[in-house]
Short mmCIF file of C-alpha atoms in Angstrom, two decimals:
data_model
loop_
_atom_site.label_atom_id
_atom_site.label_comp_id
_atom_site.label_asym_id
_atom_site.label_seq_id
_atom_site.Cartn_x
_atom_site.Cartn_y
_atom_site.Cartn_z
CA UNK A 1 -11.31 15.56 18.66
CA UNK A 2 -9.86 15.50 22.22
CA UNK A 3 -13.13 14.45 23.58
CA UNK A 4 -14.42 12.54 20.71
CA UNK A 5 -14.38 8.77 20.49
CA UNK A 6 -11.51 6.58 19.43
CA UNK A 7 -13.42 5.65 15.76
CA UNK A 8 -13.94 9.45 15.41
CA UNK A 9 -10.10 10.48 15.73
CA UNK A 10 -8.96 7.47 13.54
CA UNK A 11 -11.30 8.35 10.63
CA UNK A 12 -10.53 12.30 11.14
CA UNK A 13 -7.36 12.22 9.57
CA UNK A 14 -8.83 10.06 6.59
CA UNK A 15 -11.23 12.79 6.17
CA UNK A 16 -8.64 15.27 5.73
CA UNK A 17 -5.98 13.45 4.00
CA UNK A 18 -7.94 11.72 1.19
CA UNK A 19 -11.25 14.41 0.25
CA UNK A 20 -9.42 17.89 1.75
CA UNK A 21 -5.93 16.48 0.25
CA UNK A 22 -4.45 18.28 3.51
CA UNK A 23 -1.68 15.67 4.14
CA UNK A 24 -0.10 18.37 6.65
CA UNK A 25 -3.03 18.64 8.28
CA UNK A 26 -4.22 15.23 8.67
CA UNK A 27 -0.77 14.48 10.48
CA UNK A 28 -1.80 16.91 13.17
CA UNK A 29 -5.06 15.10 13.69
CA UNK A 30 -2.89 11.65 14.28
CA UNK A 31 -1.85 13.80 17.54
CA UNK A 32 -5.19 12.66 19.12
CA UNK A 33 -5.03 9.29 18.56
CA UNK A 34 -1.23 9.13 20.28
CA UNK A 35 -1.59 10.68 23.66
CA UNK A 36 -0.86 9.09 26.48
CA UNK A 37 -4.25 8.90 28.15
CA UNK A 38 -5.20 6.31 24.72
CA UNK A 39 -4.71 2.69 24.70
CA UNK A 40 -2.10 1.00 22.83
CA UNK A 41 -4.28 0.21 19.82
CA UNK A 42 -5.52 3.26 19.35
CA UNK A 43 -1.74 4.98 19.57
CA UNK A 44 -0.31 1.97 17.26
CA UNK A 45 -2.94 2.80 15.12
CA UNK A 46 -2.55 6.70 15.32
CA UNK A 47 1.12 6.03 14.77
CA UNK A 48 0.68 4.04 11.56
CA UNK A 49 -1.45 6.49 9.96
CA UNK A 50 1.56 9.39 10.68
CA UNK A 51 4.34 6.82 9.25
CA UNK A 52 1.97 6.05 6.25
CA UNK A 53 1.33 10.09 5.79
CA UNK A 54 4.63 10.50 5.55
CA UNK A 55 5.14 7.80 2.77
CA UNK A 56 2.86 9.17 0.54
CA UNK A 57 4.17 12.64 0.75
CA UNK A 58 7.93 11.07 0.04
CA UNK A 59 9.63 11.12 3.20
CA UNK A 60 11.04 7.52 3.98
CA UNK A 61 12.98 8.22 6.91
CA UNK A 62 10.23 9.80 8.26
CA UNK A 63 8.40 6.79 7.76
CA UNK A 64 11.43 4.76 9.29
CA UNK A 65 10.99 6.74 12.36
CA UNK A 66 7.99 6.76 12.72
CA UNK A 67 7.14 3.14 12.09
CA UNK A 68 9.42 2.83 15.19
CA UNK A 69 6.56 4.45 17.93
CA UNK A 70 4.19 1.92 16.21
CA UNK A 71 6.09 -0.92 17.28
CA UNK A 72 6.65 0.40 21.11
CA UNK A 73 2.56 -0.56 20.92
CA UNK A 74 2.34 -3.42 18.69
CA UNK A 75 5.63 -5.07 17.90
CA UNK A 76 3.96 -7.38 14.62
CA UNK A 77 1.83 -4.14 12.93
CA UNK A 78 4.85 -2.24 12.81
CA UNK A 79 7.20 -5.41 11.35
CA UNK A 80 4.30 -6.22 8.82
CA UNK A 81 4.12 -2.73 7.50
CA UNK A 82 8.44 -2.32 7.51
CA UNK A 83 8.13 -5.34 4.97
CA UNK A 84 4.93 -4.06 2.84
CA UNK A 85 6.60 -0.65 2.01
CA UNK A 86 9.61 -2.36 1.28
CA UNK A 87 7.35 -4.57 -1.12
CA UNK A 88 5.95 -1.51 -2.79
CA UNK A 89 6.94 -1.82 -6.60
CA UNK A 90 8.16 1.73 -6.26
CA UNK A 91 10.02 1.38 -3.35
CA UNK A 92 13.99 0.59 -4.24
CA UNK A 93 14.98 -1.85 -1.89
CA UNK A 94 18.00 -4.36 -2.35
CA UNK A 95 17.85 -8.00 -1.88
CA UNK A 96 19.75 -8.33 1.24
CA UNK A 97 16.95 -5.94 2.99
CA UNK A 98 14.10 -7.94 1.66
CA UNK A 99 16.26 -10.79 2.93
CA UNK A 100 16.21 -8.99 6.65
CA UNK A 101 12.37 -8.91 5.92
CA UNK A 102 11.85 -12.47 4.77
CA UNK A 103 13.91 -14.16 7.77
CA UNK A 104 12.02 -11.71 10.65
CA UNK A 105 9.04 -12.85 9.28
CA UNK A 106 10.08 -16.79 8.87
CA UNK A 107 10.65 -16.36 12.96
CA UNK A 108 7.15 -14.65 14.19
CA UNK A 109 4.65 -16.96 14.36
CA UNK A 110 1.10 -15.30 15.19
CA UNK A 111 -1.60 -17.10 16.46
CA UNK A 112 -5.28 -16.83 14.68
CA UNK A 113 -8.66 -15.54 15.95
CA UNK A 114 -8.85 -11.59 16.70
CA UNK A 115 -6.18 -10.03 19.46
CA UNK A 116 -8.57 -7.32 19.99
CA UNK A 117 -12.13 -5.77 19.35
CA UNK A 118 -11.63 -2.45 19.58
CA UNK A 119 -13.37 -0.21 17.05
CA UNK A 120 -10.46 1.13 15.35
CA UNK A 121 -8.62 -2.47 14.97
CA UNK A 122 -11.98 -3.49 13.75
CA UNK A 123 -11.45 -4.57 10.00
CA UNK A 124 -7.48 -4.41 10.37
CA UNK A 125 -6.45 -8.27 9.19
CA UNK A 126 -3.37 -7.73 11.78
CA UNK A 127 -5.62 -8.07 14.23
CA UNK A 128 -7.53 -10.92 13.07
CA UNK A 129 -6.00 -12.80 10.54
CA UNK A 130 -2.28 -12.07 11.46
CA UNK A 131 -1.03 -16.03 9.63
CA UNK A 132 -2.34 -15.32 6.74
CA UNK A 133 -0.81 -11.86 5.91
CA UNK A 134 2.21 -13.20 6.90
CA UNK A 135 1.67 -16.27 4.50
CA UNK A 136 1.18 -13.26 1.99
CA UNK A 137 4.66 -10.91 2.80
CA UNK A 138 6.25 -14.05 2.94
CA UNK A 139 5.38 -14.81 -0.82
CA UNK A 140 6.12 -11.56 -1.98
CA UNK A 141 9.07 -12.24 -0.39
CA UNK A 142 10.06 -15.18 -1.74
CA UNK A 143 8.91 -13.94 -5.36
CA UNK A 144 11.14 -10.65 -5.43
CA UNK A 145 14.05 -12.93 -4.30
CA UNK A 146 13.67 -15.37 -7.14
CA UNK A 147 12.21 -18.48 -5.03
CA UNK A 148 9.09 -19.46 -7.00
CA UNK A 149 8.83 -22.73 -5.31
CA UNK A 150 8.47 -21.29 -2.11
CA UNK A 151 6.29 -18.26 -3.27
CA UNK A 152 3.75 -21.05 -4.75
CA UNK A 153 3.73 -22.83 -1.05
CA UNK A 154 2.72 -19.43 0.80
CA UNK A 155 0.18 -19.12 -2.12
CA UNK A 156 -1.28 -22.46 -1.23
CA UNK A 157 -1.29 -21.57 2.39
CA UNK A 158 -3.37 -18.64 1.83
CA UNK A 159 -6.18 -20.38 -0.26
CA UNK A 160 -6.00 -23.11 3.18
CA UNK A 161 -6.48 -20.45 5.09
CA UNK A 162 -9.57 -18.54 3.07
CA UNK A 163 -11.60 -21.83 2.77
CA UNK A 164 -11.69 -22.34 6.17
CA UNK A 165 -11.87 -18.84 7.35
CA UNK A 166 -14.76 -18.60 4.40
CA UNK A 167 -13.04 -15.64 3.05
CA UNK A 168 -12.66 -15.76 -0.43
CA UNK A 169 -12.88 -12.69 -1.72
CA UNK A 170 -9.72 -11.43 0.13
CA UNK A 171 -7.94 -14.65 -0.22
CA UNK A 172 -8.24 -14.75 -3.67
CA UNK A 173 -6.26 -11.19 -4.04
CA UNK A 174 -3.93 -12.38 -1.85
CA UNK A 175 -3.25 -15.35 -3.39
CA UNK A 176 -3.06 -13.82 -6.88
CA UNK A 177 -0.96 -11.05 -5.88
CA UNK A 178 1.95 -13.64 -5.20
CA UNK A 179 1.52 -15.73 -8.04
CA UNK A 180 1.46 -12.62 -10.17
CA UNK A 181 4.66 -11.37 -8.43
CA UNK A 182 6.16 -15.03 -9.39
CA UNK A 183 5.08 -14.08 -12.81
CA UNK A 184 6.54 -10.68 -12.86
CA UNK A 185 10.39 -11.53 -11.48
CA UNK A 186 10.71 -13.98 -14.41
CA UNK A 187 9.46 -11.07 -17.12
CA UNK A 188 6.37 -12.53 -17.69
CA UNK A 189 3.82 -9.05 -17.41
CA UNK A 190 1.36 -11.17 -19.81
CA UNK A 191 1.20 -13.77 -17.21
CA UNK A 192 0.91 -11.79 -14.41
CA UNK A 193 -2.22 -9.97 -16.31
CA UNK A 194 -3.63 -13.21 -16.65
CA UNK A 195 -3.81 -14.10 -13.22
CA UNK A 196 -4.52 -10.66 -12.20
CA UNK A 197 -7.00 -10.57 -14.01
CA UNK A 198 -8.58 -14.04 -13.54
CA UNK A 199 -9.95 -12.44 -10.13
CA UNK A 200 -12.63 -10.08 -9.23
CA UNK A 201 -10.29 -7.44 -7.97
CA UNK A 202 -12.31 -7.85 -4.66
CA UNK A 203 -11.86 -4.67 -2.29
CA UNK A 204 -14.32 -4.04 0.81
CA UNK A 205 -14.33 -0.24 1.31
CA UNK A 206 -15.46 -0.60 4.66
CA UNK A 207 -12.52 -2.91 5.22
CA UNK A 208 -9.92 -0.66 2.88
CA UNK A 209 -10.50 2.32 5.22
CA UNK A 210 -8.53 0.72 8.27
CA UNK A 211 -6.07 -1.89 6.38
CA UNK A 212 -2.84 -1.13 3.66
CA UNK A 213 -3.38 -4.76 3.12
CA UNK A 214 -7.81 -5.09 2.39
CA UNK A 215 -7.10 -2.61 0.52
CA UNK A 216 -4.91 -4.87 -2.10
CA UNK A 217 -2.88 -1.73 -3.03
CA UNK A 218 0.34 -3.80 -4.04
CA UNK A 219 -1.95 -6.00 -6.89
CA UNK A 220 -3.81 -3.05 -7.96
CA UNK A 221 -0.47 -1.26 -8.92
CA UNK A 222 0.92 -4.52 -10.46
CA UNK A 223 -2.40 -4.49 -12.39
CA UNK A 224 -2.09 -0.95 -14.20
CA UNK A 225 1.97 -1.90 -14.88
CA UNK A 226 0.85 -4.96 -16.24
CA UNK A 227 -2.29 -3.52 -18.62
CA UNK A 228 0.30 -0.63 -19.74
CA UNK A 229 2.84 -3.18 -20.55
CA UNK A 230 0.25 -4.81 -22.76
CA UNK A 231 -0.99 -1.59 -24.44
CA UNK A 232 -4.15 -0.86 -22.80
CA UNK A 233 -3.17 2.36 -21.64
CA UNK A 234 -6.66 3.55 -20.75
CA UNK A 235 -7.21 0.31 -18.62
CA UNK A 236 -3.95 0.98 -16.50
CA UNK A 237 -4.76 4.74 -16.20
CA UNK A 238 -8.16 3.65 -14.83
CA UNK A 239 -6.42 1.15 -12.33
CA UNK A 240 -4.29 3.74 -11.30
CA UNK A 241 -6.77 6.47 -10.69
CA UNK A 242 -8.59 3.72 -8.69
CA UNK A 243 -6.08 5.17 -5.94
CA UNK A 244 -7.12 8.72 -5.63
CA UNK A 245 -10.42 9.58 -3.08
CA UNK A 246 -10.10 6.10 -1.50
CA UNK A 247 -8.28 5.32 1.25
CA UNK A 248 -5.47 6.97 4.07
CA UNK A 249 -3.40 3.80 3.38
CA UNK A 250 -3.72 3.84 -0.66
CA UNK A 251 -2.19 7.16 -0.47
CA UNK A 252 0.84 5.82 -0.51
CA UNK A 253 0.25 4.84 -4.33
CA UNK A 254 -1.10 7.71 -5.05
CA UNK A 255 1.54 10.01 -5.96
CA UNK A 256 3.61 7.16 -8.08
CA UNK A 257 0.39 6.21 -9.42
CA UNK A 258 0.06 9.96 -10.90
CA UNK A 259 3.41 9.85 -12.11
CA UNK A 260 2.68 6.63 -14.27
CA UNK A 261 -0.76 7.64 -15.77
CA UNK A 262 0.76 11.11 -16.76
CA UNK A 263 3.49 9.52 -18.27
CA UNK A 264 1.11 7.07 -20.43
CA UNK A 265 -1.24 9.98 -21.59
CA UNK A 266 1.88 11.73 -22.44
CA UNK A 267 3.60 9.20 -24.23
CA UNK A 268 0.05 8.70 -26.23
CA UNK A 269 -0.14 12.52 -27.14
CA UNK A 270 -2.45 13.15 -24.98
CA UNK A 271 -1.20 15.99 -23.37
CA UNK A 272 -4.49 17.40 -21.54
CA UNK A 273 -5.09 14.50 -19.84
CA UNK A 274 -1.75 14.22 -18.53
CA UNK A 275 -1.76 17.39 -16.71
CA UNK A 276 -3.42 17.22 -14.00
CA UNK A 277 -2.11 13.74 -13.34
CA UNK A 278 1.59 15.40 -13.00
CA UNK A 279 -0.24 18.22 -11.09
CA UNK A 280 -1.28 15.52 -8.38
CA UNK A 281 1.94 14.18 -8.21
CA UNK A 282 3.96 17.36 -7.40
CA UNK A 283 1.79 18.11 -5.05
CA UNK A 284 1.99 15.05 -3.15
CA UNK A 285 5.44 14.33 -3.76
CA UNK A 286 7.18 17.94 -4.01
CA UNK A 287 10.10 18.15 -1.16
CA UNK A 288 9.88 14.22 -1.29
CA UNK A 289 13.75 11.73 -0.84
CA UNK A 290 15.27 9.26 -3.08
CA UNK A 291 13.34 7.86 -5.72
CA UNK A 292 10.05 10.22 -4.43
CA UNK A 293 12.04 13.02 -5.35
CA UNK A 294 12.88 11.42 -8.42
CA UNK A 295 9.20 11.70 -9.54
CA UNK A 296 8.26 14.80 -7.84
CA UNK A 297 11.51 16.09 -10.56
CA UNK A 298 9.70 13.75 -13.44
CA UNK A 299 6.59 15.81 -12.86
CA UNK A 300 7.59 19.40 -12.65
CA UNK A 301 9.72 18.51 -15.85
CA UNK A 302 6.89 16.96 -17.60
CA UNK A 303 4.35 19.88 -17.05
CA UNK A 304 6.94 22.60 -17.85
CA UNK A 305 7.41 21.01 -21.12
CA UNK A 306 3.67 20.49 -21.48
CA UNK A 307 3.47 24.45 -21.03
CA UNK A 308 5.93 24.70 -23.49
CA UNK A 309 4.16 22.94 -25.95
#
């Protein structure tokens, strides 16, 4: 990997993390993309992958920390990602900190068109569509605070923005993921479905590979909470397997997304199903802090009782 080219140490770690499930590992590989001798968006990016390997294996103050060298390279990828995590529906964070989030965001103002063509910030929307993610944090924002005016606006401003960039199919999930989010914060799941489900759940691979945000993690979570809420237990356990074998970034959702779907087959009887669902979890999330130790605990629990039984 030392002499290999930048695209080749940036998918490495993918490799490793997602098909070898060698989180450990995978972290070692980021080591290549951070050395001094790379440019900055190749050590922003090897940076991000570490913080986001951390995540998924529970360990926010790694995370914190870590998120910290990305933004030495690239100031905006690192604030984006602080406010997506905090975002994550599993992610306990108060309203004065999505506050923090909302009014750091309210103050950057990127410009459009691509800040770089390198091959590893390729697909990443940061680099070329910076407005309209923030359009999209900032609705999320403005949902989970209980503004649904102002979540609607940055909703409009992303369907501007995807006409006349032509780019529908990740405008749409953008767009839908805030006016679900409005939905959700005023205990309407059934609505939420609705316009969850009133899209094509449009994710590019290619695109989901280098991006937390093509890959329309946050929506696809909201989706399985929503289709459990409703009953269709086999739906949401599908939308949450749709995590596992995908991408570094959906990781993240991985282990909570376990956790869930074991909990739903167990709750159904369903006890052989559910196993290796808490299996996945432990194993991700074993050692993990706060409220990823919480579920690593859920899981151990759950299988010793399934052994019991």
């Amino acid at each position: 990997l030392m002499v290999a080219q930048d695209i080749t140490r940036a998918f490495a770690p993918w490799n490793v993390a997602v098909f070898a499930e060698e989180l450990d590992k995978a972290g070692e590989l980021t080591a290549a993309m951070t050395e001094p001798s790379r440019s900055n968006e190749v050590r922003a990016t090897g940076h991000l992958q570490d913080a986001m390997l951390a995540l998924a294996r529970g360990r926010p103050a790694e995370t914190t920390s870590v998120l910290n060298d990305v933004a030495r390279f690239d100031p905006e990828l690192a604030m984006a990602h602080r406010a997506a995590i905090a975002l994550m529906p599993f992610v306990d964070a108060d309203s004065r900190i999505l506050e923090e989030h909302r009014e750091a965001l309210e103050e950057w103002r990127p410009r459009g068109g691509c800040l770089s063509d390198h091959p590893v910030r390729g697909f990443e929307p940061l680099t070329c569509i910076r407005p309209v993610v923030r359009a999209y944090l900032l609705g999320l924002l403005e949902a989970r605070l209980g503004r649904p005016p102002a979540a609607q606006r940055r909703a409009a401003e992303i369907r501007e923005f995807a006409d006349a960039e032509q780019d529908q199919g990740n405008g749409t999930e953008f767009e839908a993921a805030v006016l679900a989010e409005v939905e959700i914060q005023q205990g309407d799941t059934a609505g939420a479905l609705a316009v969850l489900e009133g899209t094509p759940g449009y994710v590019s691979y290619t695109q989901a590979l280098q991006s937390l945000f093509y890959s329309h993690s946050h929506a696809r979570f909201r989706r399985a909470q929503a289709l459990a809420a409703s009953g269709r237990l086999d739906e949401a356990v599908r939308w949450y397997s749709s995590f596992d074998e995908m991408a570094l970034y959906d990781l993240v959702f991985v282990g909570p997304a376990m956790t869930n779907a074991g909990r739903l087959l167990e709750s159904a009887g369903r006890i052989e199903e559910a196993r290796p669902f808490y299996e996945r979890a432990l194993r991700l999330l074993g050692g993990g802090e706060g409220r990823f130790g919480e579920m690593a605990a859920e899981a151990e629990r759950a299988l010793a009782r399934l052994s019991a039984n």
